[in-house]
CSV table of C-alpha atoms in Angstrom, one decimal:
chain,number,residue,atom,x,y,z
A,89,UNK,CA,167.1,156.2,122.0
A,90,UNK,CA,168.5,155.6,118.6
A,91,UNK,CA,171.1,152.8,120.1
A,92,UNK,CA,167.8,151.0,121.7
A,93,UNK,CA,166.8,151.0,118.2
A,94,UNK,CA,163.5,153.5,118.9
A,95,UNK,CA,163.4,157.0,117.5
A,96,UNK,CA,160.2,157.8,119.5
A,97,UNK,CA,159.4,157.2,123.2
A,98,UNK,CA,155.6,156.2,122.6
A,99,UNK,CA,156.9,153.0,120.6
A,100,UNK,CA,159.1,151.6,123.3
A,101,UNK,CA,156.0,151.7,125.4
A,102,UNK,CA,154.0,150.6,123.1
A,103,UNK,CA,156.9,147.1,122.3
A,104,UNK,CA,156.8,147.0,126.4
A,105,UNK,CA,152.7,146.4,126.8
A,106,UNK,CA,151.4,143.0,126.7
A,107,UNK,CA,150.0,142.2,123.2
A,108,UNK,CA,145.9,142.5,123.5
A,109,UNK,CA,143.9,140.1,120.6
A,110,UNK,CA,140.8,142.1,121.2
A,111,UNK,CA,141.1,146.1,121.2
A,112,UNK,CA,138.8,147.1,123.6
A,113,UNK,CA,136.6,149.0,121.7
A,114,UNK,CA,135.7,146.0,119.7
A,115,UNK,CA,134.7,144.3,122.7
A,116,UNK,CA,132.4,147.1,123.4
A,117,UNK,CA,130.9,147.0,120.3
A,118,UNK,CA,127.6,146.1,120.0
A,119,UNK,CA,126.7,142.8,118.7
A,120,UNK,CA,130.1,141.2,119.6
A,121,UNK,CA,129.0,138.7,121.7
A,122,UNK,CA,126.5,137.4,119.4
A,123,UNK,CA,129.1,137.4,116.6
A,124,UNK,CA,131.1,135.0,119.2
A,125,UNK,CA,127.9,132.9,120.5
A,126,UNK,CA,127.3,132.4,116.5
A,127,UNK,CA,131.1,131.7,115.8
A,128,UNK,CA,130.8,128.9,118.8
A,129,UNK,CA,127.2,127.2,117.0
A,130,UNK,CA,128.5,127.4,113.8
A,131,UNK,CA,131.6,125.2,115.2
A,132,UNK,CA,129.3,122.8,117.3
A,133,UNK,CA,127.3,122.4,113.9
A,134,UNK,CA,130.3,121.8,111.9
A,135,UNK,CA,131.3,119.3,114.8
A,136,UNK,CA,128.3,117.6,114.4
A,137,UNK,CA,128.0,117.2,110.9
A,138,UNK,CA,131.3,115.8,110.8
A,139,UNK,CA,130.4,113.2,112.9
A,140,UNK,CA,127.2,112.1,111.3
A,141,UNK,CA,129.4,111.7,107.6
A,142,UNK,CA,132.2,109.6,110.2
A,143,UNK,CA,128.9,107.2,111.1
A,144,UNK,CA,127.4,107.3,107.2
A,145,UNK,CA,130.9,106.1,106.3
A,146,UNK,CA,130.9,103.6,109.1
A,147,UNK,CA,127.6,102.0,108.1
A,148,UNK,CA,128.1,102.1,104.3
A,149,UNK,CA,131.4,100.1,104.8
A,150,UNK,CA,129.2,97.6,106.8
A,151,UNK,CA,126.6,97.1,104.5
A,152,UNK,CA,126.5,94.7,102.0
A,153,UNK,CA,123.6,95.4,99.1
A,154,UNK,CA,123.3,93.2,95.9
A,155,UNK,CA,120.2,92.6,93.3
A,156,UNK,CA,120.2,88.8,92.9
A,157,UNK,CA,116.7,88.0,92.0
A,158,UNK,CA,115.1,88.5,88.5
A,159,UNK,CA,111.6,89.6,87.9
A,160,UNK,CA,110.3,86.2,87.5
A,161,UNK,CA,112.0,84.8,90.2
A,162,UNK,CA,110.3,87.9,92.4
A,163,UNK,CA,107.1,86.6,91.0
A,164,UNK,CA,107.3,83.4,91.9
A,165,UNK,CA,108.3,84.3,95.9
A,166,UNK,CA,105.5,86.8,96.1
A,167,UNK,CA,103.0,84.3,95.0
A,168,UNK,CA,104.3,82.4,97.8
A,169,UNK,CA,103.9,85.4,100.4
A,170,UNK,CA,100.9,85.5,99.6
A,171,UNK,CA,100.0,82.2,100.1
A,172,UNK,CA,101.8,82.5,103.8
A,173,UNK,CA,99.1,85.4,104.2
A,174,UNK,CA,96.1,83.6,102.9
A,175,UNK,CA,97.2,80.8,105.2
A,176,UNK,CA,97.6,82.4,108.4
A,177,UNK,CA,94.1,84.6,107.5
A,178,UNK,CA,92.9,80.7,107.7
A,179,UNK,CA,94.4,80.1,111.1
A,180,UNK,CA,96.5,77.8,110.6
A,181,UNK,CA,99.5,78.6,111.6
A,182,UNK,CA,100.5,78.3,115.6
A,183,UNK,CA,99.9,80.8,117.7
A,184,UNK,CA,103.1,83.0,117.9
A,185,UNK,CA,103.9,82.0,114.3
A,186,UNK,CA,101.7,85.7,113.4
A,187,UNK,CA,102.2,89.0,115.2
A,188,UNK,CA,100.4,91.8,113.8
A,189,UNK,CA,100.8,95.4,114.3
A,190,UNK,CA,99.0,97.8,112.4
A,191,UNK,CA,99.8,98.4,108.6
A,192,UNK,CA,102.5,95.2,109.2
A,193,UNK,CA,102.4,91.3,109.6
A,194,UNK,CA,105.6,89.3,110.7
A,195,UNK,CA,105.4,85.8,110.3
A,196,UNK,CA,108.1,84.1,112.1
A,197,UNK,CA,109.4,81.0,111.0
A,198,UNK,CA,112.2,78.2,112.6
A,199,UNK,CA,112.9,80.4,115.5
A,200,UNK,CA,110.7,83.0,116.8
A,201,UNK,CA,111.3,85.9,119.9
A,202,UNK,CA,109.5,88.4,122.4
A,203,UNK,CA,109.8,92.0,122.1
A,204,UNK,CA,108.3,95.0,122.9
A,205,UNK,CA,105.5,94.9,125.1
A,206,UNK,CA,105.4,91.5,125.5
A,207,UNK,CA,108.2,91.5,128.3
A,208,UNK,CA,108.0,92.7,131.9
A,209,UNK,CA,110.7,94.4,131.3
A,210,UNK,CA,111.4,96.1,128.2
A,211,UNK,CA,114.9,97.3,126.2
A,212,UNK,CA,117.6,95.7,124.5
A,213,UNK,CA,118.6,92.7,126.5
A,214,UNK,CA,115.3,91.4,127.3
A,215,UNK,CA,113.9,89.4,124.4
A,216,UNK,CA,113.4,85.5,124.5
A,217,UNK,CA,113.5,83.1,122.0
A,218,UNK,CA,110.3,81.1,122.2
A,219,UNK,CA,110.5,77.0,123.3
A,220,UNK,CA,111.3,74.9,120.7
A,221,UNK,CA,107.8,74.1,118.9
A,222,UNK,CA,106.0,77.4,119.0
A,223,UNK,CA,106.4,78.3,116.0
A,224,UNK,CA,106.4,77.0,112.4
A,225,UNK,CA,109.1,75.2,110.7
A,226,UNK,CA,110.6,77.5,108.0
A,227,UNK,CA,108.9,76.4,104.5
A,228,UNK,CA,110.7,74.2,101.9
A,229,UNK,CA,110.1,77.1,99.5
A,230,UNK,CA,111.9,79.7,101.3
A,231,UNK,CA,114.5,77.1,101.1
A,232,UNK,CA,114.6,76.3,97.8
A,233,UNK,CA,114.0,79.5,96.3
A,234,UNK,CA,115.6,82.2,98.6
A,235,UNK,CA,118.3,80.2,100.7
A,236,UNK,CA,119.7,78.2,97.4
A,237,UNK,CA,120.0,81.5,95.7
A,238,UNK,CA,121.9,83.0,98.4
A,239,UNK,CA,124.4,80.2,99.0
A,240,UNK,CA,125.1,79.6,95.7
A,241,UNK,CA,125.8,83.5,94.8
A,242,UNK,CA,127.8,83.4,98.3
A,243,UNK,CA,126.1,85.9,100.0
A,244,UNK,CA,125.9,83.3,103.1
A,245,UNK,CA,127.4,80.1,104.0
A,246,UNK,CA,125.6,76.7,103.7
A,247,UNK,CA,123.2,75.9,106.6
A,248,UNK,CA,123.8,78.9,108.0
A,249,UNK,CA,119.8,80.3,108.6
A,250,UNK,CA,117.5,78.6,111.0
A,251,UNK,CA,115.6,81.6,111.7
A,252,UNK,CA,113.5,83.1,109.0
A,253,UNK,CA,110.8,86.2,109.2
A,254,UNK,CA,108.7,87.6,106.7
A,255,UNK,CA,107.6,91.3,107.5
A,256,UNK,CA,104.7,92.3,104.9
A,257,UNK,CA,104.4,96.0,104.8
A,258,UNK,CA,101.3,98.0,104.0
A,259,UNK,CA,101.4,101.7,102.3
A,260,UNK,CA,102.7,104.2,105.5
A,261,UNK,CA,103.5,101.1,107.6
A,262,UNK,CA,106.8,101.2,109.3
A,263,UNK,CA,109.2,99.7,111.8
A,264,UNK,CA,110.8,101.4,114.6
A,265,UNK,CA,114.7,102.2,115.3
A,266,UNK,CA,116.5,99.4,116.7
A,267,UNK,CA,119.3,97.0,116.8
A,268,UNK,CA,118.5,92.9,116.0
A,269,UNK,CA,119.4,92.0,119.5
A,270,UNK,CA,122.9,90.8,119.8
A,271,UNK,CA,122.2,88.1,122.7
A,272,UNK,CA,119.9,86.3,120.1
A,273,UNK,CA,121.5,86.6,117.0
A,274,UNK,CA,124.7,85.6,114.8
A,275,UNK,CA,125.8,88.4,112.3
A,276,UNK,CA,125.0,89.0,110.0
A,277,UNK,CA,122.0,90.0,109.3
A,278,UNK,CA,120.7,89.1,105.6
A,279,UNK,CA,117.4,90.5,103.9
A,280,UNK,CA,115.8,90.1,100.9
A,281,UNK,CA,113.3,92.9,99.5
A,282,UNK,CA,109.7,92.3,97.7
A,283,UNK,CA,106.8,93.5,95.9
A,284,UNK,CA,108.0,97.4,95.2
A,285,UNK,CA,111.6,99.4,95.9
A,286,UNK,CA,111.7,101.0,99.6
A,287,UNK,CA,114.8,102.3,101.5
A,288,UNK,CA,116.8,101.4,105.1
A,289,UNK,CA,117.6,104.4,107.3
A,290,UNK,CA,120.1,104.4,110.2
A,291,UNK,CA,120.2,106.6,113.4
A,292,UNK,CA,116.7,108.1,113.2
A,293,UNK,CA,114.9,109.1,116.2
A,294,UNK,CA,111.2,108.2,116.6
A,295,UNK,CA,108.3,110.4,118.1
A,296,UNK,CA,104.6,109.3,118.3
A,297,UNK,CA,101.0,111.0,118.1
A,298,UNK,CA,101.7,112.1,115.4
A,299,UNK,CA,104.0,109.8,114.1
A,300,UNK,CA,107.7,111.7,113.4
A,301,UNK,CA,110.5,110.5,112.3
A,302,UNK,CA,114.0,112.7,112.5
A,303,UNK,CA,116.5,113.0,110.0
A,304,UNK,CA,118.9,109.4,109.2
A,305,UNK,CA,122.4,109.3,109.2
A,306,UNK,CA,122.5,107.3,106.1
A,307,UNK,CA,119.4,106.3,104.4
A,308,UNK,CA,119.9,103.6,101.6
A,309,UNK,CA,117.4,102.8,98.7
A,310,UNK,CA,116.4,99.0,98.9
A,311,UNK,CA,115.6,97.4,95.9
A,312,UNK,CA,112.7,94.8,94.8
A,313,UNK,CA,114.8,91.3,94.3
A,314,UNK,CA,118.0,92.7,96.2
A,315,UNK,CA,119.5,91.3,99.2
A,316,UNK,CA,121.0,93.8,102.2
A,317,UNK,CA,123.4,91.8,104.6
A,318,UNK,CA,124.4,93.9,107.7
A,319,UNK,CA,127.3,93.4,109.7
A,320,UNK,CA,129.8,95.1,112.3
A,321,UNK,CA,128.8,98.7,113.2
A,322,UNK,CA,125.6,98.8,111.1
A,323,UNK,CA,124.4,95.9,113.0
A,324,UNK,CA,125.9,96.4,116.2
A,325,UNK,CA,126.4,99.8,116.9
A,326,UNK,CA,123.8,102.0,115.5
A,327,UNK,CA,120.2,101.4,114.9
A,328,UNK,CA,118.1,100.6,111.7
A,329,UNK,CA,114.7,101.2,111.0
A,330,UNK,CA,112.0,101.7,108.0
A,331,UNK,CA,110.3,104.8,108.0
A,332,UNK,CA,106.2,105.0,107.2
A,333,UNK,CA,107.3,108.0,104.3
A,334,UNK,CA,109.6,105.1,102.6
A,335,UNK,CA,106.5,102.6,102.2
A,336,UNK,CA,104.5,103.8,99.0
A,337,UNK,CA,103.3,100.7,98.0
A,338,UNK,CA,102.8,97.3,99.7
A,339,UNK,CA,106.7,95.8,100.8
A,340,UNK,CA,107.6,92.6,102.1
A,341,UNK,CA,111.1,91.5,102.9
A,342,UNK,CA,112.3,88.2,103.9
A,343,UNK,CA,114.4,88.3,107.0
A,344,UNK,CA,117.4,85.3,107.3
A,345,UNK,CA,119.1,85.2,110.6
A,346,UNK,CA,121.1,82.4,113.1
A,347,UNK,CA,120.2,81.8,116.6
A,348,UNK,CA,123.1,81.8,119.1
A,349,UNK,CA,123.2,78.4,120.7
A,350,UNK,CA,123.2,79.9,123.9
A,351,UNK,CA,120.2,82.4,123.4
A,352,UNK,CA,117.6,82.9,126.2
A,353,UNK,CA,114.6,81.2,125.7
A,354,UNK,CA,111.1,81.6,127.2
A,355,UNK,CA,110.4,78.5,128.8
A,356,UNK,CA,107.4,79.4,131.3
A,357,UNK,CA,106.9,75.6,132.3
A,358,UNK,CA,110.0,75.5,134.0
A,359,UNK,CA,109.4,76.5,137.6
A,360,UNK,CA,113.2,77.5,138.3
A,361,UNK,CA,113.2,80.4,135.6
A,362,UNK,CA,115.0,83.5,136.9
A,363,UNK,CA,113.2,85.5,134.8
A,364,UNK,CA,109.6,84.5,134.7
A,365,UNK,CA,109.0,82.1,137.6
A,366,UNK,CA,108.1,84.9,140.2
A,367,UNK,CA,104.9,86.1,137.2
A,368,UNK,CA,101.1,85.5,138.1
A,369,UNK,CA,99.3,83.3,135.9
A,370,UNK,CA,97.4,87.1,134.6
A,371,UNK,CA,101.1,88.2,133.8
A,372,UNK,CA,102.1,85.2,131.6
A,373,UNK,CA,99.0,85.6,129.7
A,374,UNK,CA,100.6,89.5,128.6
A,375,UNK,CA,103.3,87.5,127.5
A,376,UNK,CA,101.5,85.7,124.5
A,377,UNK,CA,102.7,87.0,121.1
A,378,UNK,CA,100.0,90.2,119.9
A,379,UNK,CA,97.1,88.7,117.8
A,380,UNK,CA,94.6,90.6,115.5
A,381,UNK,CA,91.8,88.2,114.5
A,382,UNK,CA,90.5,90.8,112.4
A,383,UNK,CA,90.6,89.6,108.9
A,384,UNK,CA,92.4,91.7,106.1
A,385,UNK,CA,91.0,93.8,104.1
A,386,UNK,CA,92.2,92.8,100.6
A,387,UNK,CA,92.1,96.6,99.2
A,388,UNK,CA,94.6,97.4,102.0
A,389,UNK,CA,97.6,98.0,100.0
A,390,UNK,CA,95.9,100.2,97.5
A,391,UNK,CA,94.6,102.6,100.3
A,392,UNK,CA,96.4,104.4,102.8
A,393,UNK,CA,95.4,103.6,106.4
A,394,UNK,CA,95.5,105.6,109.6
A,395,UNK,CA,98.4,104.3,112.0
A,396,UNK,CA,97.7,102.7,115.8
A,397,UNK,CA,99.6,105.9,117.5
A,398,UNK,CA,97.4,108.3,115.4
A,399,UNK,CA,94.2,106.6,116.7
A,400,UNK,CA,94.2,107.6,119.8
A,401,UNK,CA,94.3,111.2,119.6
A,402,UNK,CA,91.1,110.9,117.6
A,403,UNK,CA,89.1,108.3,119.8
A,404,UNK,CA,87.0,110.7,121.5
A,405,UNK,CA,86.0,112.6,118.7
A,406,UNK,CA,85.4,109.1,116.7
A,407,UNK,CA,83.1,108.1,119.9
A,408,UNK,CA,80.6,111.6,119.5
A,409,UNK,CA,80.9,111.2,116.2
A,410,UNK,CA,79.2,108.2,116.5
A,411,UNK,CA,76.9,108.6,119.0
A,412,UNK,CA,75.9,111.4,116.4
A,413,UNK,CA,75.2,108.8,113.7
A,414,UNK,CA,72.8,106.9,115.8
A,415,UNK,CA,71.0,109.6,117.8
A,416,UNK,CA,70.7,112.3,115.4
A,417,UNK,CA,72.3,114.8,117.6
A,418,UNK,CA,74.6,117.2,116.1
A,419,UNK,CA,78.7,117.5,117.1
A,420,UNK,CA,78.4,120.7,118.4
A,421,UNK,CA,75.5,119.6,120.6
A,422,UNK,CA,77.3,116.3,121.7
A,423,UNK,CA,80.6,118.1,122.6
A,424,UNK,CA,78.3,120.8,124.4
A,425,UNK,CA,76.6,117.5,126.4
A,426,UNK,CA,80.2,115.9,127.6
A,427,UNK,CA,80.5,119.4,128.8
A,428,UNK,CA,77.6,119.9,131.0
A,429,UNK,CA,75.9,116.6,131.5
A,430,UNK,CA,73.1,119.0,133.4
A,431,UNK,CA,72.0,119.5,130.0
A,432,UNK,CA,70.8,116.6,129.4
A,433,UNK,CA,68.4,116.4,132.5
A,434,UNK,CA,67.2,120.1,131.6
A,435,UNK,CA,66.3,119.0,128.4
A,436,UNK,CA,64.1,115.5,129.8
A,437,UNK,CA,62.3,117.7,132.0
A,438,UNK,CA,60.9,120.2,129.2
């Protein structure tokens, strides 16, 4: 035994049995498999979070953000949204200059597109530029007081926009995750803030009815008079949105693109479009640009207002409500009626 190099016989059994990681009465412990299922979360977690700082670092190292316009010169465009507002209240714009949504305007300008539910089929891929002509020219002030400002500091190269939007945001208004559709538009994408301080989120995950918005990947403060420029994977790759918590106070922010020369465009007078030749004349009229005639309120952006998806969870109620204001009826007595409409007869009989 001593020339094997063992003084006891229980060792060299012991050197000769296959090396266990787990005694066996730890396995049978209880709680061990919950200690492992937790061990495997907290990896997936860590896994996770790791990649969401690998995408914050992608977008911040896409994402150009510089303040470039004073007070005054803040004043002096504002007055001039306003002015676009007042005008378009007027009508006299054409038609799919304005789409509005509720607690947001967008006034396109030089080149304007379908989105949304304005296609037949919806999803990245399908918007249209509009024909030539269907919307307004862009205005020689967002020329001379934006675009100048923005060439001359470098930010973009001379003649470089022909597409400009102005999205005019009321307290709790919002726009939805997406990408600026690539099959439309040069990068990068260059915008100019107004009117109050808001932020741009990325990779957030929208739910409706109530309104919900998950947590970004990167969410970065936007500041009145400062220009964002987005390019590569912030542009591209992952999507961008506003979030109704981030607009406190009334926000507009100019939006400076370039069309693609060989962009799509709706043309629904040419009987040989793949896309749109096969619609019914009832179709191509869902394809007109979303219109409120209802005049704004000019106490809007001092008051929050109740958002579109919210509505209709409420409609009914809104509907007895006011059938109560008219008839005298009580709530409870309405809601017992839509119950049992035999009620109602009952009653007439007495």
């Amino acid at each position: 035994m001593a020339a094997s190099g063992f003084t006891d016989l229980r060792e060299k059994l012991k050197s000769m049995t296959p090396h266990r990681e787990t005694p066996r009465s730890e396995v049978s412990q209880p709680g061990y498999g919950r200690k492992r299922r937790r061990r495997d979360s907290d990896g997936e977690q860590s896994d996770h979070e790791e990649q969401r700082e690998l995408q914050a670092h992608r977008v911040k190292s896409c994402v150009k953000q510089d303040s470039i316009f004073s007070a005054d010169e803040c004043l002096r465009i504002e007055s001039k949204i306003d002015e676009v507002v007042a005008k378009a209240e007027k009508g006299l714009y054409r038609e799919h200059t304005v789409d509005r949504a509720p607690l947001r305007s967008k006034y396109f300008f030089g080149e304007g597109y379908t989105y949304g539910a304005q296609l037949e089929k919806r999803g990245p891929g399908q918007e249209r530029l509009y024909s030539k002509g269907e919307v307004d020219e862009i205005p020689d002030w967002v020329y001379e007081l934006v675009i100048k400002k923005l060439v001359s500091s470098r930010v973009i190269p001379e003649n470089f926009v022909n597409s400009a939007v102005i999205n005019d945001y009321q307290p709790g208004g919002c726009i939805v995750s997406h990408v600026d559709p690539i099959h439309i538009f040069e990068r990068p994408i260059v915008s100019v803030s107004f009117f109050s301080d808001s932020a741009l989120s990325f990779g957030c995950k929208f739910q409706f009815k109530p309104i919900r918005v998950s947590e970004p990947v990167l969410s970065l403060p936007v500041k009145r008079g400062s220009v964002t420029v987005l390019s590569g994977y912030a542009a591209d790759e992952i999507t961008h949105c506003i979030r109704p918590q981030d607009i406190k106070k009334r926000r507009a922010v100019i939006i400076l693109r370039r069309t693609k020369a060989d962009a799509p465009r709706l043309d629904l007078n040419l009987a040989g479009d793949a896309l749109f030749s096969s619609f019914t004349p009832s179709r191509r009229k869902m394809l007109r640009a979303k219109r409120s005639r209802q005049k704004a309120d000019p106490d809007a952006a001092h008051r929050p207002r109740i958002l579109e998806m919210d509505k209709e969870e409420n409609r009914h109620p809104s509907l007895i409500c006011g059938h109560r204001c008219r008839s005298g009826v009580s709530l409870d007595g309405a809601r017992r009626r839509f119950r049992d409409p035999g009620r109602i007869v009952k009653r007439e009989r007495r």
